[in-house]
Amino acid sequence: MPSRVRLEGVAKVFGTGDTAVRALADVDLSVEAGELVGLKGPSGSGKSTLLNVVACILEPSAGRLLLDDEVVWEGRYRIADLRRLRRERIGFIFQFHNLLPFLDATDNVALPMTLAGADIRTARTRARELLEHLQVGRRAAAMPSRLSGGEAQRVAIARALVNRPRVILADEPTAALDSERARVVMDLLRELARAQSAAVLVVTHDEKIFDRFDRLVSLRDGRIEASAPP
Ligand code: ADP
Ligand code: MG
């Protein structure tokens, strides 16, 4: 099985000198195709930093990052078109949904697919299917300002999945959801991991969903403290 995501000795330091913060130190982590991994740890332990490093949003300070066994960062980025990499290979579900306010739910979901070259009708059809699947199909024509927090989060999840990314990253995706909807989202992420051979890495505090992961990784002070089945 290929490693979809691999970090080798990854460090991340914010700032310099006396005010430097070591957010990640010597992190070794692999996520395989089809694997659903939970990332937990106290506030400030480096969970979001780790996700942003994998997403090529934050540049590491040291170590190596590989996606699909291809070196993406080692001393510098080794990929010319990072925006394309993020758009086509990575699905990021943020803690706060950041939908575009001037597009309805369907077009928010369809946008990354049209940016990747799909025609708008195909993209909208897929967007509606995903919204149905996430139980928010009724809201397909709604503008983001008319959506509840939970609805907006599910639209954002659909948007992250529209290009069938092989790496799916989510920062507390179920925080705004009740436990029934949290379960639907987790089941969908699991199904996607299996069906698309995707690596799914989810930051969560939610003990109710710990048992849905293949593996739980605990971070403390920027280091991996434990990595084991739940
Ligand atoms: P978590 O998501 O586990 O709560 P973070 O990854 O957000 O933790 O933060 C890890 C550490 O890095 C914290 O000490 C935080 O204050 C620091 N940090 C995060 N982002 C920045 C930044 N942009 N500039 C400076 N320090 C940061
Ligand atoms: Mg965080």
mmCIF file of N, CA, C and O in Angstrom, residues 29-68:
data_model
loop_
_atom_site.group_PDB
_atom_site.id
_atom_site.type_symbol
_atom_site.label_atom_id
_atom_site.label_comp_id
_atom_site.label_asym_id
_atom_site.label_seq_id
_atom_site.Cartn_x
_atom_site.Cartn_y
_atom_site.Cartn_z
ATOM 1 N N LEU A 29 5.163 10.590 10.739
ATOM 2 C CA LEU A 29 3.772 10.121 10.635
ATOM 3 C C LEU A 29 3.485 9.702 9.207
ATOM 4 O O LEU A 29 3.833 10.422 8.268
ATOM 5 N N SER A 30 2.871 8.530 9.058
ATOM 6 C CA SER A 30 2.400 8.097 7.744
ATOM 7 C C SER A 30 0.910 7.825 7.813
ATOM 8 O O SER A 30 0.425 7.287 8.800
ATOM 9 N N VAL A 31 0.207 8.185 6.756
ATOM 10 C CA VAL A 31 -1.188 7.796 6.617
ATOM 11 C C VAL A 31 -1.309 7.066 5.288
ATOM 12 O O VAL A 31 -0.917 7.592 4.237
ATOM 13 N N GLU A 32 -1.834 5.850 5.364
ATOM 14 C CA GLU A 32 -1.896 4.995 4.184
ATOM 15 C C GLU A 32 -3.165 5.264 3.385
ATOM 16 O O GLU A 32 -4.136 5.821 3.906
ATOM 17 N N ALA A 33 -3.166 4.808 2.149
ATOM 18 C CA ALA A 33 -4.379 4.866 1.334
ATOM 19 C C ALA A 33 -5.493 4.083 2.039
ATOM 20 O O ALA A 33 -5.261 2.962 2.488
ATOM 21 N N GLY A 34 -6.657 4.667 2.150
ATOM 22 C CA GLY A 34 -7.802 3.999 2.767
ATOM 23 C C GLY A 34 -7.865 4.111 4.276
ATOM 24 O O GLY A 34 -8.780 3.578 4.895
ATOM 25 N N GLU A 35 -6.912 4.834 4.854
ATOM 26 C CA GLU A 35 -6.844 4.898 6.320
ATOM 27 C C GLU A 35 -7.493 6.183 6.853
ATOM 28 O O GLU A 35 -7.320 7.266 6.305
ATOM 29 N N LEU A 36 -8.213 6.023 7.950
ATOM 30 C CA LEU A 36 -8.879 7.146 8.620
ATOM 31 C C LEU A 36 -8.198 7.347 9.974
ATOM 32 O O LEU A 36 -8.319 6.506 10.868
ATOM 33 N N VAL A 37 -7.471 8.441 10.098
ATOM 34 C CA VAL A 37 -6.655 8.677 11.299
ATOM 35 C C VAL A 37 -7.170 9.908 12.042
ATOM 36 O O VAL A 37 -7.413 10.953 11.435
ATOM 37 N N GLY A 38 -7.341 9.760 13.349
ATOM 38 C CA GLY A 38 -7.739 10.874 14.201
ATOM 39 C C GLY A 38 -6.510 11.501 14.843
ATOM 40 O O GLY A 38 -5.542 10.809 15.167
ATOM 41 N N LEU A 39 -6.552 12.820 14.999
ATOM 42 C CA LEU A 39 -5.436 13.545 15.603
ATOM 43 C C LEU A 39 -5.992 14.283 16.809
ATOM 44 O O LEU A 39 -6.892 15.113 16.674
ATOM 45 N N LYS A 40 -5.475 13.935 18.011
ATOM 46 C CA LYS A 40 -5.983 14.598 19.199
ATOM 47 C C LYS A 40 -4.826 15.162 20.016
ATOM 48 O O LYS A 40 -3.662 14.876 19.725
ATOM 49 N N GLY A 41 -5.185 15.939 21.021
ATOM 50 C CA GLY A 41 -4.158 16.558 21.847
ATOM 51 C C GLY A 41 -4.674 17.859 22.391
ATOM 52 O O GLY A 41 -5.622 18.433 21.848
ATOM 53 N N PRO A 42 -4.035 18.351 23.462
ATOM 54 C CA PRO A 42 -4.521 19.581 24.083
ATOM 55 C C PRO A 42 -4.424 20.783 23.139
ATOM 56 O O PRO A 42 -3.695 20.730 22.144
ATOM 57 N N SER A 43 -5.148 21.814 23.459
ATOM 58 C CA SER A 43 -5.076 23.051 22.704
ATOM 59 C C SER A 43 -3.628 23.543 22.677
ATOM 60 O O SER A 43 -2.946 23.515 23.695
ATOM 61 N N GLY A 44 -3.146 23.945 21.511
ATOM 62 C CA GLY A 44 -1.778 24.429 21.373
ATOM 63 C C GLY A 44 -0.752 23.340 21.163
ATOM 64 O O GLY A 44 0.446 23.614 21.095
ATOM 65 N N SER A 45 -1.196 22.081 21.014
ATOM 66 C CA SER A 45 -0.229 20.981 20.879
ATOM 67 C C SER A 45 0.300 20.827 19.446
ATOM 68 O O SER A 45 1.192 20.014 19.220
ATOM 69 N N GLY A 46 -0.263 21.583 18.493
ATOM 70 C CA GLY A 46 0.278 21.563 17.142
ATOM 71 C C GLY A 46 -0.596 20.865 16.106
ATOM 72 O O GLY A 46 -0.167 20.667 14.966
ATOM 73 N N LYS A 47 -1.836 20.542 16.465
ATOM 74 C CA LYS A 47 -2.711 19.796 15.554
ATOM 75 C C LYS A 47 -2.990 20.574 14.269
ATOM 76 O O LYS A 47 -2.840 20.036 13.168
ATOM 77 N N SER A 48 -3.403 21.813 14.412
ATOM 78 C CA SER A 48 -3.719 22.609 13.215
ATOM 79 C C SER A 48 -2.465 22.869 12.400
ATOM 80 O O SER A 48 -2.497 22.839 11.158
ATOM 81 N N THR A 49 -1.352 23.106 13.077
ATOM 82 C CA THR A 49 -0.086 23.317 12.367
ATOM 83 C C THR A 49 0.257 22.088 11.523
ATOM 84 O O THR A 49 0.621 22.211 10.350
ATOM 85 N N LEU A 50 0.097 20.915 12.105
ATOM 86 C CA LEU A 50 0.390 19.677 11.373
ATOM 87 C C LEU A 50 -0.494 19.555 10.132
ATOM 88 O O LEU A 50 -0.011 19.241 9.029
ATOM 89 N N LEU A 51 -1.780 19.818 10.279
ATOM 90 C CA LEU A 51 -2.699 19.735 9.145
ATOM 91 C C LEU A 51 -2.311 20.729 8.041
ATOM 92 O O LEU A 51 -2.319 20.398 6.863
ATOM 93 N N ASN A 52 -1.968 21.947 8.469
ATOM 94 C CA ASN A 52 -1.603 22.976 7.494
ATOM 95 C C ASN A 52 -0.281 22.664 6.790
ATOM 96 O O ASN A 52 -0.092 23.043 5.638
ATOM 97 N N VAL A 53 0.613 21.991 7.471
ATOM 98 C CA VAL A 53 1.863 21.563 6.832
ATOM 99 C C VAL A 53 1.554 20.515 5.757
ATOM 100 O O VAL A 53 2.039 20.602 4.628
ATOM 101 N N VAL A 54 0.708 19.545 6.102
ATOM 102 C CA VAL A 54 0.362 18.502 5.117
ATOM 103 C C VAL A 54 -0.348 19.118 3.911
ATOM 104 O O VAL A 54 -0.133 18.703 2.774
ATOM 105 N N ALA A 55 -1.159 20.152 4.168
ATOM 106 C CA ALA A 55 -1.904 20.810 3.095
ATOM 107 C C ALA A 55 -1.044 21.763 2.264
ATOM 108 O O ALA A 55 -1.545 22.380 1.330
ATOM 109 N N CYS A 56 0.234 21.883 2.600
ATOM 110 C CA CYS A 56 1.136 22.818 1.914
ATOM 111 C C CYS A 56 0.649 24.260 2.027
ATOM 112 O O CYS A 56 0.815 25.077 1.117
ATOM 113 N N ILE A 57 0.039 24.564 3.166
ATOM 114 C CA ILE A 57 -0.361 25.938 3.472
ATOM 115 C C ILE A 57 0.723 26.578 4.338
ATOM 116 O O ILE A 57 1.050 27.745 4.200
ATOM 117 N N LEU A 58 1.309 25.773 5.239
ATOM 118 C CA LEU A 58 2.415 26.220 6.086
ATOM 119 C C LEU A 58 3.663 25.446 5.703
ATOM 120 O O LEU A 58 3.632 24.215 5.621
ATOM 121 N N GLU A 59 4.759 26.168 5.518
ATOM 122 C CA GLU A 59 6.015 25.535 5.135
ATOM 123 C C GLU A 59 6.726 24.987 6.376
ATOM 124 O O GLU A 59 6.849 25.684 7.378
ATOM 125 N N PRO A 60 7.179 23.734 6.339
ATOM 126 C CA PRO A 60 7.931 23.204 7.489
ATOM 127 C C PRO A 60 9.239 23.978 7.687
ATOM 128 O O PRO A 60 9.677 24.713 6.796
ATOM 129 N N SER A 61 9.848 23.788 8.861
ATOM 130 C CA SER A 61 11.168 24.371 9.121
ATOM 131 C C SER A 61 12.269 23.350 8.901
ATOM 132 O O SER A 61 13.425 23.716 8.693
ATOM 133 N N ALA A 62 11.916 22.068 8.993
ATOM 134 C CA ALA A 62 12.897 20.997 8.790
ATOM 135 C C ALA A 62 12.163 19.695 8.520
ATOM 136 O O ALA A 62 10.976 19.574 8.805
ATOM 137 N N GLY A 63 12.890 18.734 7.989
ATOM 138 C CA GLY A 63 12.325 17.410 7.747
ATOM 139 C C GLY A 63 11.919 17.224 6.302
ATOM 140 O O GLY A 63 12.422 17.922 5.406
ATOM 141 N N ARG A 64 11.015 16.283 6.086
ATOM 142 C CA ARG A 64 10.585 15.935 4.736
ATOM 143 C C ARG A 64 9.093 15.660 4.732
ATOM 144 O O ARG A 64 8.583 15.016 5.642
ATOM 145 N N LEU A 65 8.408 16.141 3.702
ATOM 146 C CA LEU A 65 6.984 15.845 3.509
ATOM 147 C C LEU A 65 6.814 15.165 2.164
ATOM 148 O O LEU A 65 7.304 15.677 1.144
ATOM 149 N N LEU A 66 6.153 14.006 2.179
ATOM 150 C CA LEU A 66 5.874 13.287 0.939
ATOM 151 C C LEU A 66 4.369 13.075 0.789
ATOM 152 O O LEU A 66 3.684 12.788 1.769
ATOM 153 N N LEU A 67 3.892 13.227 -0.431
ATOM 154 C CA LEU A 67 2.511 12.889 -0.766
ATOM 155 C C LEU A 67 2.569 11.864 -1.889
ATOM 156 O O LEU A 67 3.254 12.095 -2.896
ATOM 157 N N ASP A 68 1.871 10.747 -1.721
ATOM 158 C CA ASP A 68 1.949 9.663 -2.707
ATOM 159 C C ASP A 68 3.398 9.296 -3.024
ATOM 160 O O ASP A 68 3.750 9.110 -4.189
#
